[in-house]
Amino acid sequence: MKVVILGSGNVATALGRRIVAAGHPVTQVAGRNREAVMRLADEWRAGHATGWETVDPTADLYIAALTDSAIRDLPGKLSLPGRLVLHTAGALSAGTLAAVTDRPGVLYPLQSFRTGIALPTLFPLLIDAVRPEDLPIIREFAETLSPQVVRADDAERLKLHVAAVLVNNFTNHLYTLASDFCTREQVDFNLLFPLIRETAGRVEHYPPQQVQTGPALRGDAVTIRKHEEALAGYKDTGRLYGLFTTLIEAYYRSPEIPPRQTGI
Amino acid sequence: MKVVILGSGNVATALGRRIVAAGHPVTQVAGRNREAVMRLADEWRAGHATGWETVDPTADLYIAALTDSAIRDLPGKLSLPGRLVLHTAGALSAGTLAAVTDRPGVLYPLQSFRTGIALPTLFPLLIDAVRPEDLPIIREFAETLSPQVVRADDAERLKLHVAAVLVNNFTNHLYTLASDFCTREQVDFNLLFPLIRETAGRVEHYPPQQVQTGPALRGDAVTIRKHEEALAGYKDTGRLYGLFTTLIEAYYRSPEIPPRQTGI
């Protein structure tokens, strides 16, 4: 499979590296960030294009690893009839690039991408295609990149994208607020690493509803008041504290109460 | 060190097991839940007391692994003059048991405790004492239970407790809401495990501010609107989605913006 990578950002870099490592020839990197495009082309000994008009039209597979809005803007700028063109976005439909090619599809890695951080060995790769006959071709290619390839239609990908925002984006913002709080209050944020690790690890072995702990679950009003006082100088964190406390109390007050637990 | 465990819940069980495994003789388990007390006493070949009045007054060390309110209620019910009595609560002062003993202190494990889940090998054990001369005794004992023993005064413990609630209780509730959403929407929550693992693992290697991703960070209003529509039937999750989105947008709009990232 001769592959062209459209894009030079975090997803293009991480996914492109995995594609190269899997032995596929990446023949061209195309994008608008000249410096980043040249760097990746150099790394992969590939050609480069810094405008859509010079994209090589003869490859077998195009990976549009761009922002959602850049993907939505591709039609009209790029025409690749008969070529398999896959975008990497969770929240965009498989047909988004139908005006670019009659063979559009999706290769959506359910991961968070950052420059300089390699993809983990195991990450779910969600695939889809407008033409059913393209699906086995995409699957075969995807399976060279990840052991966990799952077909997911537009609605399913959007739902998983929402859930991913909850467990990744929002969780990471909680880490951020906790880290800022510890820094300003001069206590060691690193002391929380074992707890963070344990919390994330448990979800693979226990339903999270059954391992909830804490003052909101216990209805421990004295501790909640102390925490709110400690957060007096932290308006945003205090707002989240109040909302989570209300929601956790309400959640476990419902008829199907799991057994209450002590602990943090 | 002859040890008496006061309590028979999650913390008493997990910490008691660690104490026994470290080779300390646990000579008595005391608590009000007769069945749980007998079970632990049996497991540890220890004596038992199901009322505070029959607690053995001759031990070297008492661990009050009780709920915060039960710890606050101990004075008046129990008198152990000259004995080292440590409570396990993050949000209670070291002097909480000063009416029980002239040697009160703290042994606070910064972990989340659940019946049936063993303590991880590494967990921070925060210690404190009212009498300075008790501190080295508590430290020596604590170091047989965990390689990470740190002295933390009342204010420091409370702050770490607040931060622990953010990264454990609230994160776990996000997992719960995501899991409920996936179940009702019939997509596979397990597909999020690699992402959850990655998110938690990164915090040990990168400041969380620098690895934030997602539509709120990117100001991707189209995706945010799609997500809000997907959450229309989920009032509580929708409220959290809205608040987090507002807070993340505001946080990264501040003067010290880290470079924006693509990804989930």
Short mmCIF file of C-alpha atoms in Angstrom, two decimals:
data_model
loop_
_atom_site.label_atom_id
_atom_site.label_comp_id
_atom_site.label_asym_id
_atom_site.label_seq_id
_atom_site.Cartn_x
_atom_site.Cartn_y
_atom_site.Cartn_z
CA MET A 1 0.00 0.00 0.00
CA LYS A 2 1.53 3.28 -1.16
CA VAL A 3 0.43 5.78 1.48
CA VAL A 4 0.16 9.59 1.43
CA ILE A 5 -0.21 11.38 4.76
CA LEU A 6 -2.26 14.58 4.65
CA GLY A 7 -1.32 16.62 7.69
CA SER A 8 1.75 17.12 9.86
CA GLY A 9 0.35 17.56 13.36
CA ASN A 10 0.19 15.22 16.33
CA VAL A 11 -2.09 12.62 14.78
CA ALA A 12 -0.27 12.66 11.42
CA THR A 13 3.07 12.25 13.18
CA ALA A 14 2.09 9.45 15.55
CA LEU A 15 -0.04 7.53 13.06
CA GLY A 16 2.46 8.07 10.23
CA ARG A 17 5.25 6.69 12.38
CA ARG A 18 3.17 3.63 13.16
CA ILE A 19 2.41 3.19 9.44
CA VAL A 20 6.10 3.47 8.53
CA ALA A 21 7.05 1.09 11.36
CA ALA A 22 4.51 -1.42 10.01
CA GLY A 23 6.46 -1.44 6.73
CA HIS A 24 4.14 0.55 4.49
CA PRO A 25 5.84 2.95 2.09
CA VAL A 26 4.79 6.50 2.94
CA THR A 27 5.55 8.22 -0.34
CA GLN A 28 4.43 11.76 0.41
CA VAL A 29 3.56 14.08 3.29
CA ALA A 30 1.25 16.96 2.41
CA GLY A 31 0.18 19.90 4.54
CA ARG A 32 0.27 23.64 4.99
CA ASN A 33 2.86 23.79 7.76
CA ARG A 34 5.95 23.73 5.55
CA GLU A 35 8.45 23.18 8.34
CA ALA A 36 6.55 20.27 9.92
CA VAL A 37 5.84 18.69 6.52
CA MET A 38 9.54 18.83 5.56
CA ARG A 39 10.57 17.36 8.90
CA LEU A 40 8.22 14.36 8.55
CA ALA A 41 9.06 13.87 4.84
CA ASP A 42 12.71 13.84 5.83
CA GLU A 43 12.13 11.39 8.68
CA TRP A 44 10.20 9.01 6.42
CA ARG A 45 12.31 9.60 3.27
CA ALA A 46 9.09 10.63 1.56
CA GLY A 47 8.19 13.33 -0.92
CA HIS A 48 6.39 16.43 0.25
CA ALA A 49 3.63 18.78 -0.87
CA THR A 50 2.92 22.07 0.80
CA GLY A 51 -0.24 22.73 -1.20
CA TRP A 52 -3.13 20.35 -1.88
CA GLU A 53 -2.70 20.89 -5.65
CA THR A 54 0.65 19.03 -5.65
CA VAL A 55 -0.59 15.94 -3.78
CA ASP A 56 0.45 12.80 -5.67
CA PRO A 57 -2.81 11.36 -7.11
CA THR A 58 -1.40 7.83 -7.67
CA ALA A 59 -1.15 6.42 -4.13
CA ASP A 60 -3.31 3.54 -2.86
CA LEU A 61 -4.30 5.18 0.41
CA TYR A 62 -4.57 8.73 1.75
CA ILE A 63 -4.77 9.42 5.48
CA ALA A 64 -6.31 12.82 6.20
CA ALA A 65 -4.95 13.37 9.72
CA LEU A 66 -6.14 16.95 10.02
CA THR A 67 -8.30 18.98 12.37
CA ASP A 68 -12.04 18.51 11.93
CA SER A 69 -12.41 21.87 10.23
CA ALA A 70 -9.49 21.21 7.85
CA ILE A 71 -11.07 17.86 6.92
CA ARG A 72 -14.42 19.56 6.28
CA ASP A 73 -12.59 22.09 4.08
CA LEU A 74 -10.82 19.50 1.87
CA PRO A 75 -13.64 18.99 -0.66
CA GLY A 76 -13.10 21.45 -3.51
CA LYS A 77 -9.38 21.66 -2.76
CA LEU A 78 -8.48 18.04 -3.42
CA SER A 79 -9.85 15.49 -5.90
CA LEU A 80 -8.72 11.87 -5.72
CA PRO A 81 -11.25 9.82 -7.71
CA GLY A 82 -10.99 6.07 -7.21
CA ARG A 83 -8.55 6.46 -4.29
CA LEU A 84 -9.16 5.30 -0.74
CA VAL A 85 -9.17 8.44 1.46
CA LEU A 86 -9.59 7.98 5.21
CA HIS A 87 -9.99 10.75 7.77
CA THR A 88 -9.02 10.30 11.41
CA ALA A 89 -11.81 12.24 13.14
CA GLY A 90 -14.18 10.72 15.70
CA ALA A 91 -16.95 13.25 15.24
CA LEU A 92 -17.09 13.41 11.42
CA SER A 93 -19.19 11.11 9.24
CA ALA A 94 -17.60 8.53 6.94
CA GLY A 95 -18.95 10.46 3.96
CA THR A 96 -17.31 13.78 4.85
CA LEU A 97 -14.80 13.37 2.01
CA ALA A 98 -17.33 12.08 -0.54
CA ALA A 99 -16.62 15.08 -2.77
CA VAL A 100 -12.89 14.25 -2.75
CA THR A 101 -13.25 10.56 -3.61
CA ASP A 102 -15.89 7.94 -4.29
CA ARG A 103 -14.09 5.76 -1.72
CA PRO A 104 -14.10 7.78 1.52
CA GLY A 105 -13.73 6.17 4.91
CA VAL A 106 -12.50 6.49 8.47
CA LEU A 107 -9.43 5.42 10.44
CA TYR A 108 -10.11 6.86 13.90
CA PRO A 109 -7.61 6.05 16.66
CA LEU A 110 -9.36 6.25 20.04
CA GLN A 111 -6.37 7.84 21.73
CA SER A 112 -5.08 11.22 22.79
CA PHE A 113 -2.23 12.46 20.65
CA ARG A 114 0.68 14.59 21.67
CA THR A 115 3.83 15.54 19.84
CA GLY A 116 6.75 13.61 21.22
CA ILE A 117 4.64 10.90 22.86
CA ALA A 118 4.56 7.62 20.97
CA LEU A 119 1.32 5.73 20.52
CA PRO A 120 0.89 2.88 23.01
CA THR A 121 1.11 -0.61 21.51
CA LEU A 122 -2.57 -1.22 22.13
CA PHE A 123 -5.06 1.41 21.07
CA PRO A 124 -8.47 0.89 19.48
CA LEU A 125 -8.60 1.79 15.82
CA LEU A 126 -12.16 2.45 14.69
CA ILE A 127 -12.78 2.01 10.99
CA ASP A 128 -15.60 2.66 8.58
CA ALA A 129 -16.17 3.02 4.84
CA VAL A 130 -18.89 4.36 2.60
CA ARG A 131 -18.39 1.54 0.07
CA PRO A 132 -18.80 -1.83 1.85
CA GLU A 133 -16.17 -3.42 -0.41
CA ASP A 134 -13.53 -1.02 0.98
CA LEU A 135 -14.08 -2.21 4.55
CA PRO A 136 -11.96 -5.42 4.33
CA ILE A 137 -9.14 -3.44 2.68
CA ILE A 138 -9.21 -0.84 5.47
CA ARG A 139 -9.43 -3.56 8.11
CA GLU A 140 -6.42 -5.41 6.71
CA PHE A 141 -4.39 -2.20 6.68
CA ALA A 142 -5.58 -1.13 10.16
CA GLU A 143 -4.66 -4.50 11.63
CA THR A 144 -1.04 -3.89 10.71
CA LEU A 145 -1.16 -0.81 12.98
CA SER A 146 -3.09 -2.05 16.02
CA PRO A 147 -4.30 -5.39 17.36
CA GLN A 148 -7.67 -3.80 18.22
CA VAL A 149 -9.56 -2.86 15.05
CA VAL A 150 -13.30 -2.30 15.40
CA ARG A 151 -15.86 -1.18 12.88
CA ALA A 152 -17.89 1.74 14.21
CA ASP A 153 -20.46 3.70 12.26
CA ASP A 154 -20.90 7.49 12.46
CA ALA A 155 -23.22 7.39 15.48
CA GLU A 156 -21.05 4.89 17.36
CA ARG A 157 -17.86 6.87 16.75
CA LEU A 158 -19.50 10.08 17.91
CA LYS A 159 -20.68 8.38 21.11
CA LEU A 160 -17.24 6.95 21.81
CA HIS A 161 -15.79 10.38 21.11
CA VAL A 162 -18.09 11.93 23.73
CA ALA A 163 -17.11 9.24 26.25
CA ALA A 164 -13.43 9.79 25.42
CA VAL A 165 -13.80 13.49 26.18
CA LEU A 166 -15.23 12.61 29.60
CA VAL A 167 -12.55 10.10 30.59
CA ASN A 168 -9.59 11.86 28.96
CA ASN A 169 -10.10 15.62 28.49
CA PHE A 170 -12.09 16.19 31.66
CA THR A 171 -10.04 13.81 33.79
CA ASN A 172 -6.89 15.53 32.61
CA HIS A 173 -8.36 18.90 33.55
CA LEU A 174 -9.05 17.55 37.05
CA TYR A 175 -5.38 16.55 37.21
CA THR A 176 -4.48 20.07 36.07
CA LEU A 177 -6.60 21.74 38.75
CA ALA A 178 -5.27 19.38 41.43
CA SER A 179 -1.71 20.03 40.29
CA ASP A 180 -2.21 23.82 40.33
CA PHE A 181 -3.78 23.61 43.78
CA CYS A 182 -0.91 21.49 45.16
CA THR A 183 1.70 23.80 43.64
CA ARG A 184 0.15 26.95 45.09
CA GLU A 185 -0.51 25.29 48.45
CA GLN A 186 2.99 23.82 48.54
CA VAL A 187 2.11 20.18 48.92
CA ASP A 188 3.63 17.52 46.69
CA PHE A 189 1.36 16.65 43.73
CA ASN A 190 3.55 13.61 43.02
CA LEU A 191 2.19 11.98 46.17
CA LEU A 192 -1.06 11.49 44.24
CA PHE A 193 0.46 9.35 41.48
CA PRO A 194 -0.20 5.98 43.16
CA LEU A 195 -3.84 7.00 43.72
CA ILE A 196 -4.25 8.19 40.12
CA ARG A 197 -2.74 4.92 38.88
CA GLU A 198 -4.98 2.85 41.15
CA THR A 199 -8.14 4.76 40.15
CA ALA A 200 -7.48 4.30 36.44
CA GLY A 201 -6.42 0.67 36.85
CA ARG A 202 -9.52 -0.35 38.78
CA VAL A 203 -11.88 0.59 35.97
CA GLU A 204 -10.57 -2.41 34.00
CA HIS A 205 -11.51 -4.78 36.82
CA TYR A 206 -14.55 -3.28 38.60
CA PRO A 207 -17.55 -1.30 37.38
CA PRO A 208 -16.72 2.29 38.43
CA GLN A 209 -20.11 2.62 40.17
CA GLN A 210 -18.99 -0.07 42.58
CA VAL A 211 -15.64 1.48 43.52
CA GLN A 212 -16.78 5.04 44.20
CA THR A 213 -15.54 6.37 47.55
CA GLY A 214 -15.31 9.76 49.22
CA PRO A 215 -17.15 12.33 51.30
CA ALA A 216 -19.89 12.98 48.71
CA LEU A 217 -20.74 9.27 48.57
CA ARG A 218 -20.73 9.02 52.36
CA GLY A 219 -22.71 12.22 52.78
CA ASP A 220 -19.89 13.47 55.04
CA ALA A 221 -20.96 17.12 55.31
CA VAL A 222 -18.21 18.04 57.80
CA THR A 223 -15.43 17.00 55.42
CA ILE A 224 -17.18 18.57 52.42
CA ARG A 225 -17.34 21.90 54.29
CA LYS A 226 -13.62 21.68 55.15
CA HIS A 227 -12.79 21.00 51.51
CA GLU A 228 -14.91 23.90 50.33
CA GLU A 229 -13.07 26.17 52.75
CA ALA A 230 -9.72 24.89 51.48
CA LEU A 231 -10.87 25.70 47.93
CA ALA A 232 -12.07 29.22 48.81
CA GLY A 233 -9.31 30.81 46.71
CA TYR A 234 -9.97 28.48 43.74
CA LYS A 235 -13.18 29.60 42.07
CA ASP A 236 -13.24 27.17 39.14
CA THR A 237 -12.11 24.17 41.18
CA GLY A 238 -14.69 25.12 43.80
CA ARG A 239 -17.44 25.18 41.18
CA LEU A 240 -16.48 21.71 39.97
CA TYR A 241 -16.24 20.50 43.58
CA GLY A 242 -19.77 21.71 44.26
CA LEU A 243 -21.25 20.22 41.09
CA PHE A 244 -19.53 16.83 41.45
CA THR A 245 -20.55 16.63 45.11
CA THR A 246 -24.20 17.33 44.22
CA LEU A 247 -24.16 14.85 41.34
CA ILE A 248 -22.44 12.05 43.28
CA GLU A 249 -24.85 12.48 46.21
CA ALA A 250 -27.82 12.34 43.83
CA TYR A 251 -26.43 9.40 41.86
CA TYR A 252 -26.03 7.16 44.90
CA ARG A 253 -29.32 8.27 46.45
CA SER A 254 -31.14 6.58 43.55
CA PRO A 255 -32.97 3.28 44.25
CA GLU A 256 -30.15 1.05 43.01
CA ILE A 257 -27.66 2.06 45.67
CA PRO A 258 -24.44 0.03 45.66
CA PRO A 259 -23.04 -0.64 49.15
CA ARG A 260 -21.45 2.49 50.62
CA GLN A 261 -17.72 2.38 51.15
CA THR A 262 -15.26 4.16 53.37
CA GLY A 263 -11.94 5.44 52.07
CA ILE A 264 -10.78 8.69 50.58
CA MET B 1 4.81 -3.63 68.47
CA LYS B 2 1.59 -5.17 69.82
CA VAL B 3 -1.14 -3.65 67.66
CA VAL B 4 -4.90 -3.25 68.20
CA ILE B 5 -7.05 -2.40 65.19
CA LEU B 6 -10.10 -0.25 65.93
CA GLY B 7 -12.56 -0.73 63.09
CA SER B 8 -13.45 -3.49 60.63
CA GLY B 9 -14.23 -1.64 57.40
CA ASN B 10 -12.24 -1.21 54.21
CA VAL B 11 -9.36 0.77 55.70
CA ALA B 12 -9.10 -1.45 58.79
CA THR B 13 -9.08 -4.56 56.61
CA ALA B 14 -6.52 -3.42 54.04
CA LEU B 15 -4.22 -1.68 56.52
CA GLY B 16 -4.56 -4.47 59.08
CA ARG B 17 -3.60 -7.04 56.47
CA ARG B 18 -0.54 -5.00 55.58
CA ILE B 19 0.37 -4.73 59.27
CA VAL B 20 0.01 -8.49 59.77
CA ALA B 21 1.99 -9.17 56.58
CA ALA B 22 4.77 -6.92 57.92
CA GLY B 23 5.08 -9.27 60.89
CA HIS B 24 3.48 -7.17 63.63
CA PRO B 25 1.29 -9.05 66.08
CA VAL B 26 -2.28 -7.76 65.80
CA THR B 27 -3.64 -8.87 69.15
CA GLN B 28 -7.17 -7.52 68.97
CA VAL B 29 -9.76 -6.22 66.53
CA ALA B 30 -12.39 -3.92 68.01
CA GLY B 31 -15.49 -2.49 66.41
CA ARG B 32 -19.26 -2.39 66.41
CA ASN B 33 -19.88 -4.61 63.40
CA ARG B 34 -19.71 -7.95 65.18
CA GLU B 35 -19.63 -10.09 62.05
CA ALA B 36 -16.83 -8.11 60.39
CA VAL B 37 -14.83 -7.91 63.64
CA MET B 38 -15.04 -11.69 64.14
CA ARG B 39 -14.02 -12.34 60.55
CA LEU B 40 -10.89 -10.17 60.83
CA ALA B 41 -10.03 -11.48 64.32
CA ASP B 42 -10.31 -14.99 62.91
CA GLU B 43 -8.17 -14.14 59.86
CA TRP B 44 -5.45 -12.62 62.02
CA ARG B 45 -5.79 -15.06 64.96
CA ALA B 46 -6.43 -12.04 67.15
CA GLY B 47 -8.76 -11.35 70.02
CA HIS B 48 -11.88 -9.31 69.47
CA ALA B 49 -13.93 -6.64 71.20
CA THR B 50 -17.36 -5.59 70.05
CA GLY B 51 -17.62 -2.67 72.46
CA TRP B 52 -15.02 0.02 73.18
CA GLU B 53 -15.14 -0.85 76.90
CA THR B 54 -13.47 -4.24 76.27
CA VAL B 55 -10.57 -2.89 74.22
CA ASP B 56 -7.28 -4.28 75.56
CA PRO B 57 -5.53 -1.31 77.21
CA THR B 58 -2.04 -2.89 77.15
CA ALA B 59 -1.08 -2.75 73.46
CA ASP B 60 1.76 -0.59 72.11
CA LEU B 61 -0.18 0.87 69.21
CA TYR B 62 -3.84 1.45 68.34
CA ILE B 63 -4.96 2.14 64.79
CA ALA B 64 -8.32 3.90 64.67
CA ALA B 65 -9.35 3.00 61.11
CA LEU B 66 -12.88 4.36 61.40
CA THR B 67 -15.06 6.86 59.59
CA ASP B 68 -14.33 10.50 60.41
CA SER B 69 -17.45 10.80 62.54
CA ALA B 70 -16.68 7.57 64.46
CA ILE B 71 -13.15 8.90 65.15
CA ARG B 72 -14.58 12.20 66.37
CA ASP B 73 -16.93 10.23 68.66
CA LEU B 74 -14.20 8.08 70.29
CA PRO B 75 -13.25 10.55 73.07
CA GLY B 76 -15.39 9.75 76.09
CA LYS B 77 -15.89 6.16 74.96
CA LEU B 78 -12.28 5.06 75.05
CA SER B 79 -9.38 5.99 77.35
CA LEU B 80 -5.87 4.75 76.60
CA PRO B 81 -3.48 6.94 78.62
CA GLY B 82 0.19 6.57 77.64
CA ARG B 83 -0.67 4.55 74.51
CA LEU B 84 0.09 5.55 70.93
CA VAL B 85 -3.28 5.96 69.16
CA LEU B 86 -3.24 6.83 65.45
CA HIS B 87 -6.25 7.65 63.31
CA THR B 88 -6.30 7.12 59.56
CA ALA B 89 -8.27 10.19 58.43
CA GLY B 90 -6.94 12.79 56.01
CA ALA B 91 -9.25 15.59 57.08
CA LEU B 92 -8.94 15.24 60.89
CA SER B 93 -6.30 16.96 63.00
CA ALA B 94 -3.56 15.01 64.77
CA GLY B 95 -5.04 16.06 68.11
CA THR B 96 -8.53 14.66 67.43
CA LEU B 97 -7.93 11.80 69.88
CA ALA B 98 -6.22 13.95 72.55
CA ALA B 99 -8.97 13.08 75.02
CA VAL B 100 -8.35 9.35 74.44
CA THR B 101 -4.58 9.46 74.91
CA ASP B 102 -1.75 11.88 75.55
CA ARG B 103 0.01 10.33 72.55
CA PRO B 104 -2.36 10.84 69.60
CA GLY B 105 -1.18 10.82 66.01
CA VAL B 106 -1.98 10.06 62.39
CA LEU B 107 -1.32 7.22 59.96
CA TYR B 108 -3.12 8.37 56.81
CA PRO B 109 -2.79 6.22 53.70
CA LEU B 110 -3.27 8.37 50.60
CA GLN B 111 -5.22 5.69 48.77
CA SER B 112 -8.76 4.68 47.99
CA PHE B 113 -9.88 1.61 49.91
CA ARG B 114 -12.28 -1.06 48.82
CA THR B 115 -13.15 -4.39 50.35
CA GLY B 116 -11.55 -7.17 48.39
CA ILE B 117 -8.97 -4.96 46.70
CA ALA B 118 -5.48 -5.25 48.17
CA LEU B 119 -3.39 -2.15 48.78
CA PRO B 120 -0.84 -1.54 46.03
CA THR B 121 2.78 -2.06 47.05
CA LEU B 122 3.51 1.63 46.80
CA PHE B 123 1.15 4.07 48.46
CA PRO B 124 2.05 7.22 50.38
CA LEU B 125 1.60 6.92 54.12
CA LEU B 126 1.27 10.35 55.74
CA ILE B 127 2.18 10.49 59.40
CA ASP B 128 1.96 13.01 62.20
CA ALA B 129 2.07 13.11 66.00
CA VAL B 130 1.14 15.59 68.70
CA ARG B 131 4.22 14.66 70.78
CA PRO B 132 7.36 15.17 68.67
CA GLU B 133 9.08 12.23 70.37
CA ASP B 134 6.39 9.87 68.98
CA LEU B 135 7.18 10.81 65.40
CA PRO B 136 10.27 8.57 64.97
CA ILE B 137 8.35 5.65 66.51
CA ILE B 138 5.45 6.15 64.08
CA ARG B 139 7.86 6.59 61.17
CA GLU B 140 9.70 3.37 61.95
CA PHE B 141 6.41 1.47 62.14
CA ALA B 142 5.00 3.13 58.98
CA GLU B 143 8.12 2.27 57.01
CA THR B 144 7.42 -1.42 57.55
CA LEU B 145 4.11 -0.90 55.72
CA SER B 146 5.09 1.35 52.81
CA PRO B 147 8.31 2.59 51.22
CA GLN B 148 6.81 6.09 50.96
CA VAL B 149 6.35 7.62 54.41
CA VAL B 150 5.96 11.38 54.59
CA ARG B 151 5.29 13.64 57.51
CA ALA B 152 2.34 15.93 56.80
CA ASP B 153 0.76 18.32 59.29
CA ASP B 154 -2.99 18.92 59.60
CA ALA B 155 -3.12 21.59 56.89
CA GLU B 156 -0.99 19.57 54.47
CA ARG B 157 -3.05 16.42 54.94
CA LEU B 158 -6.28 18.32 54.37
CA LYS B 159 -4.91 19.81 51.17
CA LEU B 160 -3.76 16.43 49.87
CA HIS B 161 -7.17 15.04 50.82
CA VAL B 162 -8.87 17.72 48.71
CA ALA B 163 -6.56 16.95 45.78
CA ALA B 164 -7.21 13.22 46.22
CA VAL B 165 -10.95 13.82 45.96
CA LEU B 166 -10.40 15.65 42.67
CA VAL B 167 -8.18 13.00 41.06
CA ASN B 168 -9.89 9.94 42.53
CA ASN B 169 -13.54 10.53 43.52
CA PHE B 170 -14.38 12.93 40.70
CA THR B 171 -12.38 11.06 38.07
CA ASN B 172 -14.13 7.85 39.06
CA HIS B 173 -17.49 9.58 38.73
CA LEU B 174 -16.52 10.64 35.20
CA TYR B 175 -15.73 6.97 34.48
CA THR B 176 -19.15 6.09 35.93
CA LEU B 177 -21.02 8.58 33.77
CA ALA B 178 -19.06 7.51 30.68
CA SER B 179 -19.76 3.86 31.46
CA ASP B 180 -23.50 4.51 31.94
CA PHE B 181 -23.61 6.50 28.71
CA CYS B 182 -21.84 3.73 26.75
CA THR B 183 -24.09 1.04 28.22
CA ARG B 184 -27.29 2.90 27.37
CA GLU B 185 -26.00 3.90 23.93
CA GLN B 186 -24.76 0.36 23.24
CA VAL B 187 -21.15 1.17 22.50
CA ASP B 188 -18.32 -0.73 24.20
CA PHE B 189 -16.99 1.12 27.27
CA ASN B 190 -14.02 -1.26 27.34
CA LEU B 191 -12.70 0.42 24.19
CA LEU B 192 -11.81 3.39 26.42
CA PHE B 193 -9.44 1.44 28.69
CA PRO B 194 -6.26 2.18 26.70
CA LEU B 195 -7.14 5.89 26.70
CA ILE B 196 -7.88 5.90 30.45
CA ARG B 197 -4.57 4.13 31.10
CA GLU B 198 -2.67 6.55 28.86
CA THR B 199 -4.28 9.63 30.45
CA ALA B 200 -3.39 8.49 33.97
CA GLY B 201 0.09 7.34 32.98
CA ARG B 202 1.04 10.63 31.32
CA VAL B 203 0.56 12.64 34.49
CA GLU B 204 3.70 11.00 35.89
CA HIS B 205 5.75 12.18 32.93
CA TYR B 206 4.23 15.46 31.74
CA PRO B 207 2.58 18.37 33.54
CA PRO B 208 -1.15 17.82 32.85
CA GLN B 209 -1.49 21.42 31.57
CA GLN B 210 0.83 20.47 28.74
CA VAL B 211 -1.01 17.35 27.61
CA GLN B 212 -4.56 18.69 27.52
CA THR B 213 -6.34 17.93 24.24
CA GLY B 214 -9.90 18.05 22.97
CA PRO B 215 -12.61 20.24 21.47
CA ALA B 216 -12.79 22.66 24.42
CA LEU B 217 -9.05 23.33 24.20
CA ARG B 218 -9.24 23.78 20.44
CA GLY B 219 -12.36 25.93 20.66
CA ASP B 220 -14.03 23.47 18.26
CA ALA B 221 -17.62 24.72 18.55
CA VAL B 222 -18.98 22.33 15.89
CA THR B 223 -17.81 19.23 17.79
CA ILE B 224 -18.92 20.65 21.13
CA ARG B 225 -22.42 21.18 19.73
CA LYS B 226 -22.52 17.59 18.41
CA HIS B 227 -21.45 16.29 21.82
CA GLU B 228 -24.07 18.36 23.61
CA GLU B 229 -26.72 16.92 21.28
CA ALA B 230 -25.47 13.39 21.97
CA LEU B 231 -25.80 14.13 25.71
CA ALA B 232 -29.32 15.57 25.42
CA GLY B 233 -30.81 12.63 27.36
CA TYR B 234 -28.12 12.82 30.08
CA LYS B 235 -28.85 15.84 32.23
CA ASP B 236 -26.09 15.44 34.83
CA THR B 237 -23.42 14.47 32.32
CA GLY B 238 -24.52 17.37 30.15
CA ARG B 239 -24.12 19.79 33.08
CA LEU B 240 -20.59 18.54 33.71
CA TYR B 241 -19.84 18.70 29.99
CA GLY B 242 -20.90 22.34 29.89
CA LEU B 243 -18.99 23.36 33.00
CA PHE B 244 -15.77 21.56 32.01
CA THR B 245 -15.94 23.02 28.51
CA THR B 246 -16.34 26.55 29.90
CA LEU B 247 -13.53 26.05 32.43
CA ILE B 248 -11.09 24.48 29.96
CA GLU B 249 -11.72 27.24 27.41
CA ALA B 250 -11.14 29.89 30.08
CA TYR B 251 -8.07 28.16 31.50
CA TYR B 252 -6.23 28.04 28.18
CA ARG B 253 -7.33 31.52 27.17
CA SER B 254 -5.18 32.91 30.03
CA PRO B 255 -1.92 34.72 29.10
CA GLU B 256 0.34 31.69 29.65
CA ILE B 257 -1.19 29.56 26.91
CA PRO B 258 0.66 26.30 26.28
CA PRO B 259 0.82 25.30 22.60
CA ARG B 260 -2.54 24.00 21.37
CA GLN B 261 -2.70 20.37 20.41
CA THR B 262 -4.85 18.27 18.15
CA GLY B 263 -6.18 14.88 19.20
CA ILE B 264 -9.28 13.69 20.94
#
